[in-house]
Amino acid sequence: MPAKTRTPRNTLSPELIVRTALDLMEGQGSDALSLRGLAAELGVGPMALYTYFRNKDDLYDAVRDHLMGLIPPVPEDVAWPDQVRAVCRGLRALMLQHPCLAQLLAGRPLSGHETARVAEDLLGVLRSAGFDAQTAARTHTTLFTYVLGATSWEIQMAAERQDPQERRRLRATIESLSPTEFPTVVALTPELSRTTGGDEQFDYGLDLLLAGLQTGQQAGG
């Protein structure tokens, strides 16, 4: 195996460290990232990283900020429900493209400047739509946890479907269910299998949340 090329002197930067850390996390998962391994990948000593990041949590926050900064701005020329959809779909698309983001958001949900920017955008949409402070805050939290939970589930199920051993385990579990004890689950197994991910399923859940929100708005109006 060829030796790692050392990073040229005076070219190490926060941006290079973040991009390299992201590449490693994409390949190995965020849990496998270590500052020592990252330093080796960059061809520098571990202490060089501490010039820019105090610890691994600081680095995680920087990677997450980098990714969250890729979410497109809220469209201004559409109704507020479509603005909410755009934010939620944008976050989901980013997590599907970079699955490590789901781990970072779940592990440190309230850290990071760009996470606050996305929250600012969504809360701004809700307040401009006429929702009071409490409703806007509760709605933001509900939408965020829906997107995070639904997309994390989708990522996990997709990974299991790609693993032959996991596919066999899932098939064995389904086949072991008694139609007498679990008649509805067995009868709806084909339909349930189609609800483990995809745009249609995500939008179904999002539309349910928005329908409830619009009903409450109309009742309050």
PDB file of C-alpha atoms in Angstrom:
ATOM      1  CA  MET A   1       0.000   0.000   0.000  1.00  0.00           C
ATOM      2  CA  PRO A   2       1.533   3.353  -0.990  1.00  0.00           C
ATOM      3  CA  ALA A   3       2.437   5.775   1.770  1.00  0.00           C
ATOM      4  CA  LYS A   4       0.169   8.753   2.332  1.00  0.00           C
ATOM      5  CA  THR A   5       1.325  11.936   0.666  1.00  0.00           C
ATOM      6  CA  ARG A   6       2.067  14.589   3.234  1.00  0.00           C
ATOM      7  CA  THR A   7       0.066  17.787   3.022  1.00  0.00           C
ATOM      8  CA  PRO A   8       2.339  20.530   1.702  1.00  0.00           C
ATOM      9  CA  ARG A   9       3.575  22.951   4.350  1.00  0.00           C
ATOM     10  CA  ASN A  10       1.259  25.902   5.040  1.00  0.00           C
ATOM     11  CA  THR A  11      -1.636  24.399   3.040  1.00  0.00           C
ATOM     12  CA  LEU A  12      -3.490  22.780   5.944  1.00  0.00           C
ATOM     13  CA  SER A  13      -6.730  24.652   6.556  1.00  0.00           C
ATOM     14  CA  PRO A  14     -10.095  24.149   8.283  1.00  0.00           C
ATOM     15  CA  GLU A  15     -11.719  23.653   4.865  1.00  0.00           C
ATOM     16  CA  LEU A  16      -9.254  20.912   3.855  1.00  0.00           C
ATOM     17  CA  ILE A  17      -9.644  19.173   7.219  1.00  0.00           C
ATOM     18  CA  VAL A  18     -13.450  19.264   6.980  1.00  0.00           C
ATOM     19  CA  ARG A  19     -13.508  17.946   3.405  1.00  0.00           C
ATOM     20  CA  THR A  20     -11.125  15.131   4.276  1.00  0.00           C
ATOM     21  CA  ALA A  21     -13.063  14.248   7.438  1.00  0.00           C
ATOM     22  CA  LEU A  22     -16.271  14.141   5.392  1.00  0.00           C
ATOM     23  CA  ASP A  23     -14.671  11.809   2.851  1.00  0.00           C
ATOM     24  CA  LEU A  24     -13.593   9.458   5.649  1.00  0.00           C
ATOM     25  CA  MET A  25     -17.009   9.565   7.303  1.00  0.00           C
ATOM     26  CA  GLU A  26     -18.720   8.835   3.996  1.00  0.00           C
ATOM     27  CA  GLY A  27     -16.607   5.742   3.614  1.00  0.00           C
ATOM     28  CA  GLN A  28     -16.461   4.500   7.217  1.00  0.00           C
ATOM     29  CA  GLY A  29     -19.266   6.203   9.165  1.00  0.00           C
ATOM     30  CA  SER A  30     -18.927   9.032  11.659  1.00  0.00           C
ATOM     31  CA  ASP A  31     -18.343   6.655  14.573  1.00  0.00           C
ATOM     32  CA  ALA A  32     -15.185   5.327  12.924  1.00  0.00           C
ATOM     33  CA  LEU A  33     -13.586   8.754  12.511  1.00  0.00           C
ATOM     34  CA  SER A  34     -10.608   9.510  14.749  1.00  0.00           C
ATOM     35  CA  LEU A  35      -8.372  12.558  14.810  1.00  0.00           C
ATOM     36  CA  ARG A  36      -5.336  10.286  14.585  1.00  0.00           C
ATOM     37  CA  GLY A  37      -6.721   8.560  11.486  1.00  0.00           C
ATOM     38  CA  LEU A  38      -7.678  11.893   9.945  1.00  0.00           C
ATOM     39  CA  ALA A  39      -4.189  13.265  10.575  1.00  0.00           C
ATOM     40  CA  ALA A  40      -2.687  10.210   8.921  1.00  0.00           C
ATOM     41  CA  GLU A  41      -4.946  10.703   5.901  1.00  0.00           C
ATOM     42  CA  LEU A  42      -3.774  14.318   5.656  1.00  0.00           C
ATOM     43  CA  GLY A  43      -0.143  13.365   6.194  1.00  0.00           C
ATOM     44  CA  VAL A  44       0.294  15.566   9.281  1.00  0.00           C
ATOM     45  CA  GLY A  45       0.823  14.979  12.955  1.00  0.00           C
ATOM     46  CA  PRO A  46      -2.328  14.744  15.126  1.00  0.00           C
ATOM     47  CA  MET A  47      -1.388  17.911  17.026  1.00  0.00           C
ATOM     48  CA  ALA A  48      -1.617  19.924  13.802  1.00  0.00           C
ATOM     49  CA  LEU A  49      -5.402  19.430  13.821  1.00  0.00           C
ATOM     50  CA  TYR A  50      -5.741  21.014  17.248  1.00  0.00           C
ATOM     51  CA  THR A  51      -4.638  24.321  15.734  1.00  0.00           C
ATOM     52  CA  TYR A  52      -8.066  24.451  14.090  1.00  0.00           C
ATOM     53  CA  PHE A  53     -10.344  22.201  16.197  1.00  0.00           C
ATOM     54  CA  ARG A  54     -10.305  21.727  19.954  1.00  0.00           C
ATOM     55  CA  ASN A  55     -11.630  18.163  19.797  1.00  0.00           C
ATOM     56  CA  LYS A  56     -13.616  15.735  17.674  1.00  0.00           C
ATOM     57  CA  ASP A  57     -16.949  17.323  18.621  1.00  0.00           C
ATOM     58  CA  ASP A  58     -15.724  20.637  17.189  1.00  0.00           C
ATOM     59  CA  LEU A  59     -14.809  18.830  13.990  1.00  0.00           C
ATOM     60  CA  TYR A  60     -18.191  17.079  13.851  1.00  0.00           C
ATOM     61  CA  ASP A  61     -19.897  20.465  14.167  1.00  0.00           C
ATOM     62  CA  ALA A  62     -17.772  21.884  11.352  1.00  0.00           C
ATOM     63  CA  VAL A  63     -18.596  18.963   9.048  1.00  0.00           C
ATOM     64  CA  ARG A  64     -22.276  19.325   9.839  1.00  0.00           C
ATOM     65  CA  ASP A  65     -22.160  23.087   9.244  1.00  0.00           C
ATOM     66  CA  HIS A  66     -20.506  22.454   5.884  1.00  0.00           C
ATOM     67  CA  LEU A  67     -23.264  20.036   4.862  1.00  0.00           C
ATOM     68  CA  MET A  68     -26.169  22.063   6.228  1.00  0.00           C
ATOM     69  CA  GLY A  69     -24.864  25.052   4.309  1.00  0.00           C
ATOM     70  CA  LEU A  70     -25.677  23.146   1.111  1.00  0.00           C
ATOM     71  CA  ILE A  71     -29.436  23.267   1.716  1.00  0.00           C
ATOM     72  CA  PRO A  72     -30.998  25.659  -0.820  1.00  0.00           C
ATOM     73  CA  PRO A  73     -32.612  28.845   0.467  1.00  0.00           C
ATOM     74  CA  VAL A  74     -36.368  28.908   0.994  1.00  0.00           C
ATOM     75  CA  PRO A  75     -38.233  29.744  -2.232  1.00  0.00           C
ATOM     76  CA  GLU A  76     -39.961  33.102  -1.900  1.00  0.00           C
ATOM     77  CA  ASP A  77     -42.605  32.901  -4.622  1.00  0.00           C
ATOM     78  CA  VAL A  78     -44.723  30.012  -3.265  1.00  0.00           C
ATOM     79  CA  ALA A  79     -47.296  29.570  -0.496  1.00  0.00           C
ATOM     80  CA  TRP A  80     -46.053  28.778   2.998  1.00  0.00           C
ATOM     81  CA  PRO A  81     -46.929  25.030   2.904  1.00  0.00           C
ATOM     82  CA  ASP A  82     -44.763  24.661  -0.197  1.00  0.00           C
ATOM     83  CA  GLN A  83     -41.995  26.626   1.508  1.00  0.00           C
ATOM     84  CA  VAL A  84     -42.139  24.166   4.416  1.00  0.00           C
ATOM     85  CA  ARG A  85     -42.077  21.252   1.974  1.00  0.00           C
ATOM     86  CA  ALA A  86     -39.009  22.712   0.262  1.00  0.00           C
ATOM     87  CA  VAL A  87     -37.079  22.967   3.530  1.00  0.00           C
ATOM     88  CA  CYS A  88     -38.022  19.447   4.647  1.00  0.00           C
ATOM     89  CA  ARG A  89     -37.344  17.878   1.257  1.00  0.00           C
ATOM     90  CA  GLY A  90     -34.030  19.695   1.020  1.00  0.00           C
ATOM     91  CA  LEU A  91     -32.902  18.369   4.384  1.00  0.00           C
ATOM     92  CA  ARG A  92     -33.987  14.825   3.522  1.00  0.00           C
ATOM     93  CA  ALA A  93     -32.221  14.932   0.147  1.00  0.00           C
ATOM     94  CA  LEU A  94     -29.025  16.085   1.820  1.00  0.00           C
ATOM     95  CA  MET A  95     -29.165  13.286   4.387  1.00  0.00           C
ATOM     96  CA  LEU A  96     -29.775  10.685   1.688  1.00  0.00           C
ATOM     97  CA  GLN A  97     -26.791  12.005  -0.246  1.00  0.00           C
ATOM     98  CA  HIS A  98     -24.627  12.185   2.907  1.00  0.00           C
ATOM     99  CA  PRO A  99     -25.919   9.580   5.404  1.00  0.00           C
ATOM    100  CA  CYS A 100     -23.364  10.650   8.005  1.00  0.00           C
ATOM    101  CA  LEU A 101     -25.361  13.882   8.381  1.00  0.00           C
ATOM    102  CA  ALA A 102     -28.217  11.929   9.962  1.00  0.00           C
ATOM    103  CA  GLN A 103     -25.786  10.623  12.595  1.00  0.00           C
ATOM    104  CA  LEU A 104     -24.400  14.103  13.223  1.00  0.00           C
ATOM    105  CA  LEU A 105     -27.835  15.683  13.614  1.00  0.00           C
ATOM    106  CA  ALA A 106     -29.036  12.924  15.926  1.00  0.00           C
ATOM    107  CA  GLY A 107     -25.887  13.036  18.047  1.00  0.00           C
ATOM    108  CA  ARG A 108     -25.615  16.825  18.494  1.00  0.00           C
ATOM    109  CA  PRO A 109     -28.986  18.299  17.447  1.00  0.00           C
ATOM    110  CA  LEU A 110     -28.574  21.803  18.860  1.00  0.00           C
ATOM    111  CA  SER A 111     -25.026  22.606  17.753  1.00  0.00           C
ATOM    112  CA  GLY A 112     -23.810  24.366  14.658  1.00  0.00           C
ATOM    113  CA  HIS A 113     -24.353  27.739  13.022  1.00  0.00           C
ATOM    114  CA  GLU A 114     -25.866  26.393   9.804  1.00  0.00           C
ATOM    115  CA  THR A 115     -28.358  24.241  11.728  1.00  0.00           C
ATOM    116  CA  ALA A 116     -29.546  27.474  13.320  1.00  0.00           C
ATOM    117  CA  ARG A 117     -29.824  29.075   9.869  1.00  0.00           C
ATOM    118  CA  VAL A 118     -32.114  26.289   8.640  1.00  0.00           C
ATOM    119  CA  ALA A 119     -34.168  26.645  11.816  1.00  0.00           C
ATOM    120  CA  GLU A 120     -34.323  30.406  11.246  1.00  0.00           C
ATOM    121  CA  ASP A 121     -35.621  29.863   7.718  1.00  0.00           C
ATOM    122  CA  LEU A 122     -38.329  27.411   8.778  1.00  0.00           C
ATOM    123  CA  LEU A 123     -39.406  29.408  11.820  1.00  0.00           C
ATOM    124  CA  GLY A 124     -39.493  32.556   9.694  1.00  0.00           C
ATOM    125  CA  VAL A 125     -41.850  30.868   7.232  1.00  0.00           C
ATOM    126  CA  LEU A 126     -44.170  29.766  10.038  1.00  0.00           C
ATOM    127  CA  ARG A 127     -44.220  33.145  11.766  1.00  0.00           C
ATOM    128  CA  SER A 128     -44.844  34.935   8.465  1.00  0.00           C
ATOM    129  CA  ALA A 129     -47.757  32.546   7.867  1.00  0.00           C
ATOM    130  CA  GLY A 130     -49.360  33.883  11.032  1.00  0.00           C
ATOM    131  CA  PHE A 131     -48.578  31.161  13.570  1.00  0.00           C
ATOM    132  CA  ASP A 132     -47.965  32.280  17.135  1.00  0.00           C
ATOM    133  CA  ALA A 133     -44.587  31.733  18.786  1.00  0.00           C
ATOM    134  CA  GLN A 134     -45.517  28.518  20.596  1.00  0.00           C
ATOM    135  CA  THR A 135     -47.140  26.924  17.547  1.00  0.00           C
ATOM    136  CA  ALA A 136     -44.215  27.880  15.318  1.00  0.00           C
ATOM    137  CA  ALA A 137     -41.705  26.409  17.785  1.00  0.00           C
ATOM    138  CA  ARG A 138     -43.671  23.197  18.284  1.00  0.00           C
ATOM    139  CA  THR A 139     -44.189  22.817  14.539  1.00  0.00           C
ATOM    140  CA  HIS A 140     -40.499  23.329  13.815  1.00  0.00           C
ATOM    141  CA  THR A 141     -39.520  20.649  16.318  1.00  0.00           C
ATOM    142  CA  THR A 142     -42.159  18.243  15.017  1.00  0.00           C
ATOM    143  CA  LEU A 143     -41.091  18.720  11.393  1.00  0.00           C
ATOM    144  CA  PHE A 144     -37.391  18.424  12.200  1.00  0.00           C
ATOM    145  CA  THR A 145     -37.829  15.208  14.162  1.00  0.00           C
ATOM    146  CA  TYR A 146     -40.081  13.794  11.429  1.00  0.00           C
ATOM    147  CA  VAL A 147     -37.498  14.456   8.724  1.00  0.00           C
ATOM    148  CA  LEU A 148     -34.636  13.129  10.859  1.00  0.00           C
ATOM    149  CA  GLY A 149     -36.514  10.023  12.006  1.00  0.00           C
ATOM    150  CA  ALA A 150     -38.075   9.144   8.658  1.00  0.00           C
ATOM    151  CA  THR A 151     -34.851   9.642   6.737  1.00  0.00           C
ATOM    152  CA  SER A 152     -32.687   7.789   9.275  1.00  0.00           C
ATOM    153  CA  TRP A 153     -35.124   4.860   9.025  1.00  0.00           C
ATOM    154  CA  GLU A 154     -34.965   5.039   5.226  1.00  0.00           C
ATOM    155  CA  ILE A 155     -31.152   5.038   5.244  1.00  0.00           C
ATOM    156  CA  GLN A 156     -31.022   2.061   7.602  1.00  0.00           C
ATOM    157  CA  MET A 157     -33.582   0.041   5.636  1.00  0.00           C
ATOM    158  CA  ALA A 158     -31.764   0.751   2.372  1.00  0.00           C
ATOM    159  CA  ALA A 159     -28.507  -0.476   3.909  1.00  0.00           C
ATOM    160  CA  GLU A 160     -30.201  -3.657   5.141  1.00  0.00           C
ATOM    161  CA  ARG A 161     -31.728  -4.348   1.730  1.00  0.00           C
ATOM    162  CA  GLN A 162     -28.253  -4.182   0.199  1.00  0.00           C
ATOM    163  CA  ASP A 163     -26.903  -6.754   2.681  1.00  0.00           C
ATOM    164  CA  PRO A 164     -27.763 -10.353   1.617  1.00  0.00           C
ATOM    165  CA  GLN A 165     -27.543 -11.590   5.193  1.00  0.00           C
ATOM    166  CA  GLU A 166     -29.928  -8.890   6.427  1.00  0.00           C
ATOM    167  CA  ARG A 167     -32.336  -9.624   3.577  1.00  0.00           C
ATOM    168  CA  ARG A 168     -32.394 -13.295   4.581  1.00  0.00           C
ATOM    169  CA  ARG A 169     -32.920 -12.374   8.222  1.00  0.00           C
ATOM    170  CA  LEU A 170     -35.821 -10.077   7.373  1.00  0.00           C
ATOM    171  CA  ARG A 171     -37.415 -12.690   5.101  1.00  0.00           C
ATOM    172  CA  ALA A 172     -37.094 -15.320   7.832  1.00  0.00           C
ATOM    173  CA  THR A 173     -38.679 -12.980  10.372  1.00  0.00           C
ATOM    174  CA  ILE A 174     -41.644 -12.268   8.094  1.00  0.00           C
ATOM    175  CA  GLU A 175     -42.141 -15.916   7.218  1.00  0.00           C
ATOM    176  CA  SER A 176     -42.091 -16.868  10.902  1.00  0.00           C
ATOM    177  CA  LEU A 177     -45.077 -14.656  11.743  1.00  0.00           C
ATOM    178  CA  SER A 178     -48.243 -16.605  12.470  1.00  0.00           C
ATOM    179  CA  PRO A 179     -51.244 -15.445  10.397  1.00  0.00           C
ATOM    180  CA  THR A 180     -53.420 -16.481  13.317  1.00  0.00           C
ATOM    181  CA  GLU A 181     -51.567 -14.336  15.851  1.00  0.00           C
ATOM    182  CA  PHE A 182     -50.724 -11.453  13.497  1.00  0.00           C
ATOM    183  CA  PRO A 183     -53.392 -11.583  10.770  1.00  0.00           C
ATOM    184  CA  THR A 184     -53.305  -7.907   9.839  1.00  0.00           C
ATOM    185  CA  VAL A 185     -49.523  -7.650   9.746  1.00  0.00           C
ATOM    186  CA  VAL A 186     -49.257 -10.761   7.560  1.00  0.00           C
ATOM    187  CA  ALA A 187     -52.041  -9.583   5.253  1.00  0.00           C
ATOM    188  CA  LEU A 188     -50.478  -6.133   4.817  1.00  0.00           C
ATOM    189  CA  THR A 189     -46.852  -7.255   4.492  1.00  0.00           C
ATOM    190  CA  PRO A 190     -46.619  -6.231   0.792  1.00  0.00           C
ATOM    191  CA  GLU A 191     -48.028  -2.781   1.576  1.00  0.00           C
ATOM    192  CA  LEU A 192     -45.779  -2.371   4.625  1.00  0.00           C
ATOM    193  CA  SER A 193     -42.717  -3.191   2.542  1.00  0.00           C
ATOM    194  CA  ARG A 194     -43.539  -0.246   0.296  1.00  0.00           C
ATOM    195  CA  THR A 195     -43.561   2.220   3.221  1.00  0.00           C
ATOM    196  CA  THR A 196     -39.894   1.900   4.202  1.00  0.00           C
ATOM    197  CA  GLY A 197     -38.716   4.838   2.123  1.00  0.00           C
ATOM    198  CA  GLY A 198     -38.996   6.782  -1.097  1.00  0.00           C
ATOM    199  CA  ASP A 199     -40.355  10.165  -2.084  1.00  0.00           C
ATOM    200  CA  GLU A 200     -43.979   9.057  -2.046  1.00  0.00           C
ATOM    201  CA  GLN A 201     -43.835   7.746   1.514  1.00  0.00           C
ATOM    202  CA  PHE A 202     -41.938  10.783   2.792  1.00  0.00           C
ATOM    203  CA  ASP A 203     -44.407  13.187   1.187  1.00  0.00           C
ATOM    204  CA  TYR A 204     -47.332  11.175   2.576  1.00  0.00           C
ATOM    205  CA  GLY A 205     -46.161  11.752   6.132  1.00  0.00           C
ATOM    206  CA  LEU A 206     -45.231  15.377   5.478  1.00  0.00           C
ATOM    207  CA  ASP A 207     -48.635  16.066   3.920  1.00  0.00           C
ATOM    208  CA  LEU A 208     -50.351  14.592   6.978  1.00  0.00           C
ATOM    209  CA  LEU A 209     -48.457  16.970   9.239  1.00  0.00           C
ATOM    210  CA  LEU A 210     -49.163  19.967   7.026  1.00  0.00           C
ATOM    211  CA  ALA A 211     -52.854  19.073   6.709  1.00  0.00           C
ATOM    212  CA  GLY A 212     -53.176  19.027  10.491  1.00  0.00           C
ATOM    213  CA  LEU A 213     -51.328  22.337  10.730  1.00  0.00           C
ATOM    214  CA  GLN A 214     -53.563  23.989   8.128  1.00  0.00           C
ATOM    215  CA  THR A 215     -56.712  22.636   9.842  1.00  0.00           C
ATOM    216  CA  GLY A 216     -55.551  24.114  13.130  1.00  0.00           C
ATOM    217  CA  GLN A 217     -54.770  27.422  11.453  1.00  0.00           C
ATOM    218  CA  GLN A 218     -58.214  27.596   9.886  1.00  0.00           C
ATOM    219  CA  ALA A 219     -59.919  26.706  13.175  1.00  0.00           C
ATOM    220  CA  GLY A 220     -57.944  29.357  14.981  1.00  0.00           C
ATOM    221  CA  GLY A 221     -58.734  31.925  12.312  1.00  0.00           C
TER     222      GLY A 221
END
